[in-house]
Tab-separated table of C-alpha atoms and ligand atoms in Angstrom:
chain	number	residue	atom	x	y	z
A	1	UNK	CA	-0.001	0.067	-0.051
A	2	UNK	CA	1.662	3.328	-1.235
A	3	UNK	CA	-0.334	6.681	-0.460
A	4	UNK	CA	0.638	9.547	-2.886
A	5	UNK	CA	2.561	11.357	0.342
A	6	UNK	CA	5.039	8.418	1.091
A	7	UNK	CA	5.518	7.890	-3.146
A	8	UNK	CA	6.215	11.657	-3.183
A	9	UNK	CA	8.840	11.364	-0.214
A	10	UNK	CA	10.655	8.442	-1.872
A	11	UNK	CA	10.834	10.389	-5.142
A	12	UNK	CA	12.696	13.347	-3.487
A	13	UNK	CA	15.079	11.356	-1.491
A	14	UNK	CA	15.511	8.630	-4.268
A	15	UNK	CA	15.015	10.310	-7.613
A	16	UNK	CA	15.807	7.170	-9.961
A	17	UNK	CA	13.526	5.000	-8.267
A	18	UNK	CA	10.691	7.535	-8.510
A	19	UNK	CA	11.245	7.866	-12.408
A	20	UNK	CA	11.263	3.985	-12.860
A	21	UNK	CA	7.352	3.487	-13.329
A	22	UNK	CA	7.393	6.799	-15.649
A	23	UNK	CA	10.083	5.660	-18.122
A	24	UNK	CA	8.929	3.355	-20.807
A	25	UNK	CA	11.329	0.191	-21.711
A	26	UNK	CA	14.540	1.241	-23.492
A	27	UNK	CA	14.192	4.917	-22.619
A	28	UNK	CA	16.499	7.145	-20.545
A	29	UNK	CA	15.788	10.515	-18.773
A	30	UNK	CA	17.288	13.636	-20.421
A	31	UNK	CA	17.418	16.918	-18.203
A	32	UNK	CA	17.923	18.984	-21.502
A	33	UNK	CA	15.624	19.284	-24.373
A	34	UNK	CA	17.297	17.942	-27.452
A	35	UNK	CA	15.859	19.431	-31.147
A	36	UNK	CA	15.095	16.849	-33.695
A	37	UNK	CA	13.852	18.190	-36.884
A	38	UNK	CA	14.013	16.815	-40.253
A	39	UNK	CA	14.809	19.806	-42.500
A	40	UNK	CA	14.981	23.795	-41.677
A	41	UNK	CA	12.943	25.418	-39.204
A	42	UNK	CA	10.427	27.336	-40.715
A	43	UNK	CA	9.342	30.959	-39.373
A	44	UNK	CA	5.938	31.470	-40.446
A	45	UNK	CA	4.964	34.972	-39.411
A	46	UNK	CA	1.747	35.170	-37.218
A	47	UNK	CA	-0.002	37.170	-39.614
A	48	UNK	CA	0.253	34.464	-41.948
A	49	UNK	CA	-0.226	31.842	-39.622
A	50	UNK	CA	-3.790	29.662	-39.407
A	51	UNK	CA	-4.909	26.480	-38.125
A	52	UNK	CA	-7.337	24.329	-40.618
A	53	UNK	CA	-9.421	21.365	-39.974
A	54	UNK	CA	-9.752	19.831	-43.545
A	55	UNK	CA	-11.732	17.156	-45.407
A	56	UNK	CA	-10.700	15.842	-48.810
A	57	UNK	CA	-8.505	18.913	-48.853
A	58	UNK	CA	-11.151	21.347	-48.339
A	59	UNK	CA	-11.205	23.672	-45.380
A	60	UNK	CA	-14.264	22.964	-43.003
A	61	UNK	CA	-12.807	25.337	-40.294
A	62	UNK	CA	-9.697	27.762	-40.005
A	63	UNK	CA	-8.456	30.007	-37.092
A	64	UNK	CA	-6.374	32.916	-37.320
A	65	UNK	CA	-3.433	33.448	-34.937
A	66	UNK	CA	-5.735	35.965	-32.992
A	67	UNK	CA	-8.587	33.624	-33.117
A	68	UNK	CA	-6.416	30.708	-31.961
A	69	UNK	CA	-4.977	32.530	-28.992
A	70	UNK	CA	-8.394	33.130	-27.804
A	71	UNK	CA	-9.702	29.549	-27.785
A	72	UNK	CA	-9.764	27.920	-24.179
A	73	UNK	CA	-6.290	26.631	-23.429
A	74	UNK	CA	-5.343	23.878	-20.811
A	75	UNK	CA	-2.143	23.617	-18.832
A	76	UNK	CA	-0.548	20.211	-19.231
A	77	UNK	CA	1.955	18.452	-17.465
A	78	UNK	CA	3.573	15.638	-19.511
A	79	UNK	CA	6.315	13.154	-19.683
A	80	UNK	CA	7.528	12.697	-23.476
A	81	UNK	CA	9.246	9.937	-25.047
A	82	UNK	CA	11.416	10.142	-28.222
A	83	UNK	CA	12.011	7.035	-30.397
A	84	UNK	CA	15.644	7.985	-30.181
A	85	UNK	CA	15.606	6.738	-26.477
A	86	UNK	CA	15.438	9.945	-24.869
A	87	UNK	CA	12.432	10.737	-22.395
A	88	UNK	CA	11.776	14.134	-20.577
A	89	UNK	CA	9.512	14.053	-17.528
A	90	UNK	CA	7.258	16.661	-16.090
A	91	UNK	CA	7.547	19.059	-19.142
A	92	UNK	CA	4.965	21.931	-18.752
A	93	UNK	CA	2.928	23.149	-21.668
A	94	UNK	CA	-0.371	25.187	-22.695
A	95	UNK	CA	-2.615	24.428	-25.390
A	96	UNK	CA	-6.057	23.933	-26.856
A	97	UNK	CA	-7.299	20.399	-26.572
A	98	UNK	CA	-7.701	18.613	-30.135
A	99	UNK	CA	-10.972	17.494	-28.824
A	100	UNK	CA	-11.977	21.027	-28.651
A	101	UNK	CA	-11.040	22.078	-32.106
A	102	UNK	CA	-12.550	18.696	-33.732
A	103	UNK	CA	-15.876	19.586	-31.727
A	104	UNK	CA	-16.095	22.597	-33.966
A	105	UNK	CA	-16.753	20.613	-37.147
A	106	UNK	CA	-19.159	18.021	-38.128
A	107	UNK	CA	-17.485	14.830	-39.099
A	108	UNK	CA	-17.530	11.004	-38.461
A	109	UNK	CA	-13.719	10.657	-39.449
A	110	UNK	CA	-11.825	7.742	-37.927
A	111	UNK	CA	-7.933	9.237	-38.522
A	112	UNK	CA	-6.471	12.448	-38.745
A	113	UNK	CA	-3.212	13.329	-40.305
A	114	UNK	CA	-1.718	16.191	-38.992
A	115	UNK	CA	0.375	18.921	-41.481
A	116	UNK	CA	2.895	21.180	-40.780
A	117	UNK	CA	4.865	23.808	-42.293
A	118	UNK	CA	7.859	22.370	-44.096
A	119	UNK	CA	5.572	19.604	-45.376
A	120	UNK	CA	6.033	17.174	-42.166
A	121	UNK	CA	2.875	14.916	-41.499
A	122	UNK	CA	1.924	12.252	-39.110
A	123	UNK	CA	-0.985	10.192	-38.527
A	124	UNK	CA	-3.128	9.252	-35.573
A	125	UNK	CA	-6.382	7.727	-34.855
A	126	UNK	CA	-9.301	10.093	-33.559
A	127	UNK	CA	-9.422	8.155	-30.632
A	128	UNK	CA	-6.306	9.289	-29.671
A	129	UNK	CA	-6.346	12.716	-30.104
A	130	UNK	CA	-9.793	12.965	-28.117
A	131	UNK	CA	-10.615	13.799	-24.737
A	132	UNK	CA	-7.370	15.174	-22.835
A	133	UNK	CA	-4.875	13.191	-24.948
A	134	UNK	CA	-3.856	15.766	-27.307
A	135	UNK	CA	-3.238	19.644	-27.464
A	136	UNK	CA	-2.005	22.108	-29.974
A	137	UNK	CA	0.569	23.740	-27.748
A	138	UNK	CA	1.834	27.222	-27.996
A	139	UNK	CA	3.451	27.722	-25.018
A	140	UNK	CA	6.055	25.578	-23.161
A	141	UNK	CA	7.561	26.299	-19.564
A	142	UNK	CA	5.513	29.453	-19.230
A	143	UNK	CA	6.593	30.958	-22.414
A	144	UNK	CA	5.947	31.294	-26.025
A	145	UNK	CA	6.994	27.953	-27.475
A	146	UNK	CA	10.500	28.353	-29.161
A	147	UNK	CA	10.530	28.070	-33.057
A	148	UNK	CA	13.165	25.021	-32.763
A	149	UNK	CA	10.616	23.346	-30.630
A	150	UNK	CA	7.427	23.839	-32.852
A	151	UNK	CA	6.671	27.432	-32.409
A	152	UNK	CA	4.305	29.075	-32.811
A	153	UNK	CA	2.409	25.873	-32.371
A	154	UNK	CA	3.124	22.131	-32.215
A	155	UNK	CA	0.881	18.965	-31.433
A	156	UNK	CA	1.441	17.693	-28.236
A	157	UNK	CA	0.349	13.755	-27.938
A	158	UNK	CA	2.454	12.795	-25.015
A	159	UNK	CA	1.138	9.109	-24.790
A	160	UNK	CA	2.766	8.361	-28.209
A	161	UNK	CA	6.231	8.502	-29.269
A	162	UNK	CA	7.117	12.308	-29.843
A	163	UNK	CA	7.425	12.153	-33.445
A	164	UNK	CA	3.565	11.905	-33.229
A	165	UNK	CA	3.736	15.480	-31.896
A	166	UNK	CA	4.227	17.490	-35.049
A	167	UNK	CA	6.097	20.716	-34.894
A	168	UNK	CA	4.679	23.867	-36.755
A	169	UNK	CA	1.237	22.239	-37.106
A	170	UNK	CA	-0.964	24.096	-39.331
A	171	UNK	CA	-3.872	21.782	-39.122
A	172	UNK	CA	-5.594	18.330	-39.302
A	173	UNK	CA	-6.945	16.596	-42.407
A	174	UNK	CA	-9.899	14.352	-41.571
A	175	UNK	CA	-9.618	10.637	-42.898
A	176	UNK	CA	-11.852	7.840	-43.213
A	177	UNK	CA	-8.861	5.580	-43.940
A	178	UNK	CA	-5.454	5.682	-42.095
A	179	UNK	CA	-2.609	7.012	-43.913
A	180	UNK	CA	0.904	6.889	-42.868
A	181	UNK	CA	2.718	10.233	-42.530
A	182	UNK	CA	6.324	11.394	-42.909
A	183	UNK	CA	8.144	9.021	-40.322
A	184	UNK	CA	5.618	6.325	-40.842
A	185	UNK	CA	6.387	6.047	-44.522
A	186	UNK	CA	10.190	5.628	-43.594
A	187	UNK	CA	9.487	2.705	-41.551
A	188	UNK	CA	8.747	4.050	-38.022
A	189	UNK	CA	5.680	2.106	-36.470
A	190	UNK	CA	2.181	3.266	-37.804
A	191	UNK	CA	0.883	3.883	-34.158
A	192	UNK	CA	4.038	4.549	-31.686
A	193	UNK	CA	2.901	3.112	-28.546
A	194	UNK	CA	6.196	3.779	-26.061
A	195	UNK	CA	4.906	1.504	-23.370
A	196	UNK	CA	4.703	-1.502	-26.037
A	197	UNK	CA	7.854	-0.044	-27.898
A	198	UNK	CA	6.266	0.317	-31.068
A	199	UNK	CA	9.603	2.024	-32.630
A	200	UNK	CA	9.507	0.567	-35.947
A	201	UNK	CA	7.145	-0.949	-38.493
A	202	UNK	CA	6.827	-4.780	-37.140
A	203	UNK	CA	7.479	-3.989	-33.500
B	1	MTE	N1	7.287	19.265	-38.148
B	1	MTE	C1	8.016	18.490	-37.752
B	1	MTE	N2	7.578	18.058	-36.394
B	1	MTE	C2	8.398	16.984	-35.832
B	1	MTE	C3	9.601	16.606	-36.334
B	1	MTE	C4	10.036	17.237	-37.534
B	1	MTE	O1	11.206	16.864	-37.968
B	1	MTE	N3	9.212	17.889	-38.061
B	1	MTE	N4	10.334	15.624	-35.682
B	1	MTE	C5	9.711	14.954	-34.438
B	1	MTE	C6	10.400	13.961	-33.589
B	1	MTE	S1	11.133	12.269	-34.448
B	1	MTE	C7	10.406	14.406	-32.473
B	1	MTE	S2	11.676	13.265	-31.430
B	1	MTE	C8	9.912	15.353	-32.043
B	1	MTE	C9	11.028	16.586	-31.410
B	1	MTE	O2	10.765	17.534	-30.827
B	1	MTE	P1	11.728	18.631	-30.185
B	1	MTE	O3	12.684	19.096	-31.204
B	1	MTE	O4	10.818	19.560	-29.725
B	1	MTE	O5	12.536	17.920	-29.141
B	1	MTE	O6	9.290	16.438	-33.063
B	1	MTE	C10	8.740	15.434	-33.800
B	1	MTE	N5	7.972	16.494	-34.537
B	2	MO	MO1	11.869	11.462	-32.564
């Protein structure tokens, strides 16, 4: 029997033991925040930025930057896990829940493909971006999200490997049928659950 109080005590006195249950298999904890980007960092001016929910290439709903920052945001503390084996515990974000955005359009899609400035894409089941599991985050540790980490806004889907958290995200394409994104096309696992070590196709 472990109470939250005694667990907190042990975590402070023995950090390694406290981290154990938070670390998926094959991962190690890092203190710094590595930057992993395929290609250059885009710098889209906020006046040109928008977030769009599309279906069949057609915009169903678009928010400008001022409209987007006026949407209800949540503060999120999350552990993030990169497929290259680093994990960062207790990161602090603020973002609009993806479920809120999807609720603004009528749809029965089963999958989404997130798309970003620079051409990056990643696919997710709608069930994995619903109800407190995914956000479009625009702040990190209380400050605007730095460009190298995906600012002005990135997807945050902490329960899956971090490649699913698309940086510089500009919208979601609603899909009836699943479709691999950028890294999924290059042999990464289609779903990417760190607790099941779904790193590469076939894992
Ligand atoms: N647009 C875009 N998003 C991306 C990537 C990328 O190359 N381009 N890399 C992914 C990968 S593999 C990881 S691990 C994380 C890294 O985020 P970070 O650079 O903020 O640590 O972003 C993910 N999102
Ligand atoms: Mo990654």
